[in-house]
Amino acid sequence: MEPSRGAGPAVPPVAAVLPAGGSGERLGGATPKQFCAVQGRPLVSYTVRAMERIDWISNIIVVVSPENIETMKSIIEKYGHKRVTVVKGGITRHRSIFNGLKVFAENEFSSHLLQKPEVVIIHDAVRPFVEEDILSKVVMAAKEHGAAGAIRPLVSTVIASAADGCLDHSLERARYRASEMPQAFLFDIIYEAYQQCTDYDLDYGTECLHLALKYCKTNAKLVEGTADLWKVTYKRDLYAAESIIKESLSQEVCVITDVKEVVSQVGFLLHESLKSQIKVETISTSLSKNDSHLQNILSGQCYNFVCINDKKCAVQETQQLADMLEKSNIPLLYPVVVVLVHLDTSENISFSIGMEEITRMKKFAKEVKKKNILVYGLLIQYKDHLLLQETVNSAAALIMALIKDRNPELTGQLLVA
Ligand SMILES: Nc1ccn([C@@H]2O[C@H](COP(=O)(O)OP(=O)(O)OP(=O)(O)O)[C@@H](O)[C@H]2O)c(=O)n1
Ligand SMILES: O=P(O)(O)OC[C@@H](O)[C@@H](O)[C@@H](O)CO
């Protein structure tokens, strides 16, 4: 999630072309897969984000079908994407990529001609999990060899069928690789290849590296990629993408406790109970203070918060956190979970939180949900201290479930540990 700090070797300024003009037939449904929501945000936005957080990628060209140009422009505006140009796609992937490249060579496809890059990355917009390391590897390889592409071991064996539909022969799997993305090319090579391309290749081809070889006699350098370079093709891939993103958001939690003794004691026990499952930062402060430690955590991209209160006005306290989160822009790209823990330490066990507080919490949760902040209530009540540890362990389990599930339908609800 962190913006890239240019960890890789010095890389020449490059551009990226993201083909996003398909219809997603194999996934099914009315919405093309690149615009399907994952954790509330269109899939294409994750791929654009993966590129824009890398400072040596100077321009990002997203190629979409004519009917989706306005949709793409609104996504760019809503999520604050930078250095992005939207270009009209073609009826095939190769034609879309070619249109994307033309923006650097012909201003027929864009209101303004962009500076031609030395190297251009081509990366399917439905491959959201791409890191700087593989991008810099293919770019540096393309600089040296003219073309480069990520590859992965084959999972299934490749076979050829005879005319009668029976097995003709099978390939020795170890000798072959799956061509994935990102790929990178010296711009002049791949642009020349597309210009020479036959209509057959433009309409039926699936491999840019092949075009560089066929039309420019350039043998691409093959770069071993990581397992997360896969392409979202079927519905199951969208579910997998959702799970991977949820898991990446569930790595850290910030427990905010008031300085009062009983609250900080529960905060400590909760920290101890959670730390075997998730990285825990604990802050003892009143949220009304502009706490520098909390500010540091907010800038560190933490997406989960637990606020422990024994006050009846817990919601107002948590409003401070919601305001800080909104100012930090963290909820813009990813939903933030806030668990509002009410402590009931009274001896007489009665339902300590009145309906008024529950109504206040539901109203608050509904309001901040519009800002992508998911608020859940959790009541920790115990009759005597002997049960405290057991109750805190139960609370920790519920908190982990809420963090991992991030279910918008449960916001405003009160769970009881
Ligand atoms: N005319 C096209 C077709 C595909 N693509 C893009 O190329 C990438 C990889 O193609 P694929 O996975 O085949 O996407 P679709 O063509 O949308 O899928 P399907 O074949 O299932 O319809 C996708 O980001 C897709 O949007 C494109 O820009 N223009
Ligand atoms: O054929 P599809 O349009 O599903 O996907 C395109 C893929 O073939 C392509 O992204 C990689 O194989 C690398 O070229």
mmCIF file of C-alpha atoms and ligand atoms in Angstrom, residues 26 93 124 127 179-181 183 206-207 231, ligand 2:
data_model
loop_
_atom_site.group_PDB
_atom_site.id
_atom_site.type_symbol
_atom_site.label_atom_id
_atom_site.label_comp_id
_atom_site.label_asym_id
_atom_site.label_seq_id
_atom_site.Cartn_x
_atom_site.Cartn_y
_atom_site.Cartn_z
ATOM 1 C CA ARG A 26 -15.675 -14.817 -19.502
ATOM 2 C CA ARG A 93 -6.788 -5.985 -27.199
ATOM 3 C CA ASP A 124 -3.416 -5.449 -18.602
ATOM 4 C CA ARG A 127 -3.799 -7.341 -13.317
ATOM 5 C CA SER A 179 3.426 -15.254 -20.691
ATOM 6 C CA GLU A 180 2.097 -12.810 -18.118
ATOM 7 C CA MET A 181 2.409 -9.067 -17.638
ATOM 8 C CA GLN A 183 5.798 -6.311 -20.454
ATOM 9 C CA THR A 206 -2.707 -12.192 -27.882
ATOM 10 C CA GLU A 207 1.025 -11.716 -27.474
ATOM 11 C CA LYS A 231 -5.032 -11.696 -14.680
HETATM 12 O O1 LIG B 2 -6.046 -13.562 -24.163
HETATM 13 P P1 LIG B 2 -6.550 -12.634 -23.153
HETATM 14 O O2 LIG B 2 -7.067 -11.362 -23.808
HETATM 15 O O3 LIG B 2 -7.486 -13.214 -22.131
HETATM 16 O O4 LIG B 2 -5.328 -12.161 -22.247
HETATM 17 C C1 LIG B 2 -4.216 -11.625 -22.806
HETATM 18 C C2 LIG B 2 -3.074 -12.492 -22.365
HETATM 19 O O5 LIG B 2 -2.842 -13.418 -23.312
HETATM 20 C C3 LIG B 2 -1.861 -11.617 -22.198
HETATM 21 O O6 LIG B 2 -2.188 -10.687 -21.234
HETATM 22 C C4 LIG B 2 -0.652 -12.386 -21.713
HETATM 23 O O7 LIG B 2 -0.627 -13.683 -22.211
HETATM 24 C C5 LIG B 2 0.630 -11.654 -22.088
HETATM 25 O O8 LIG B 2 0.653 -11.421 -23.462
#
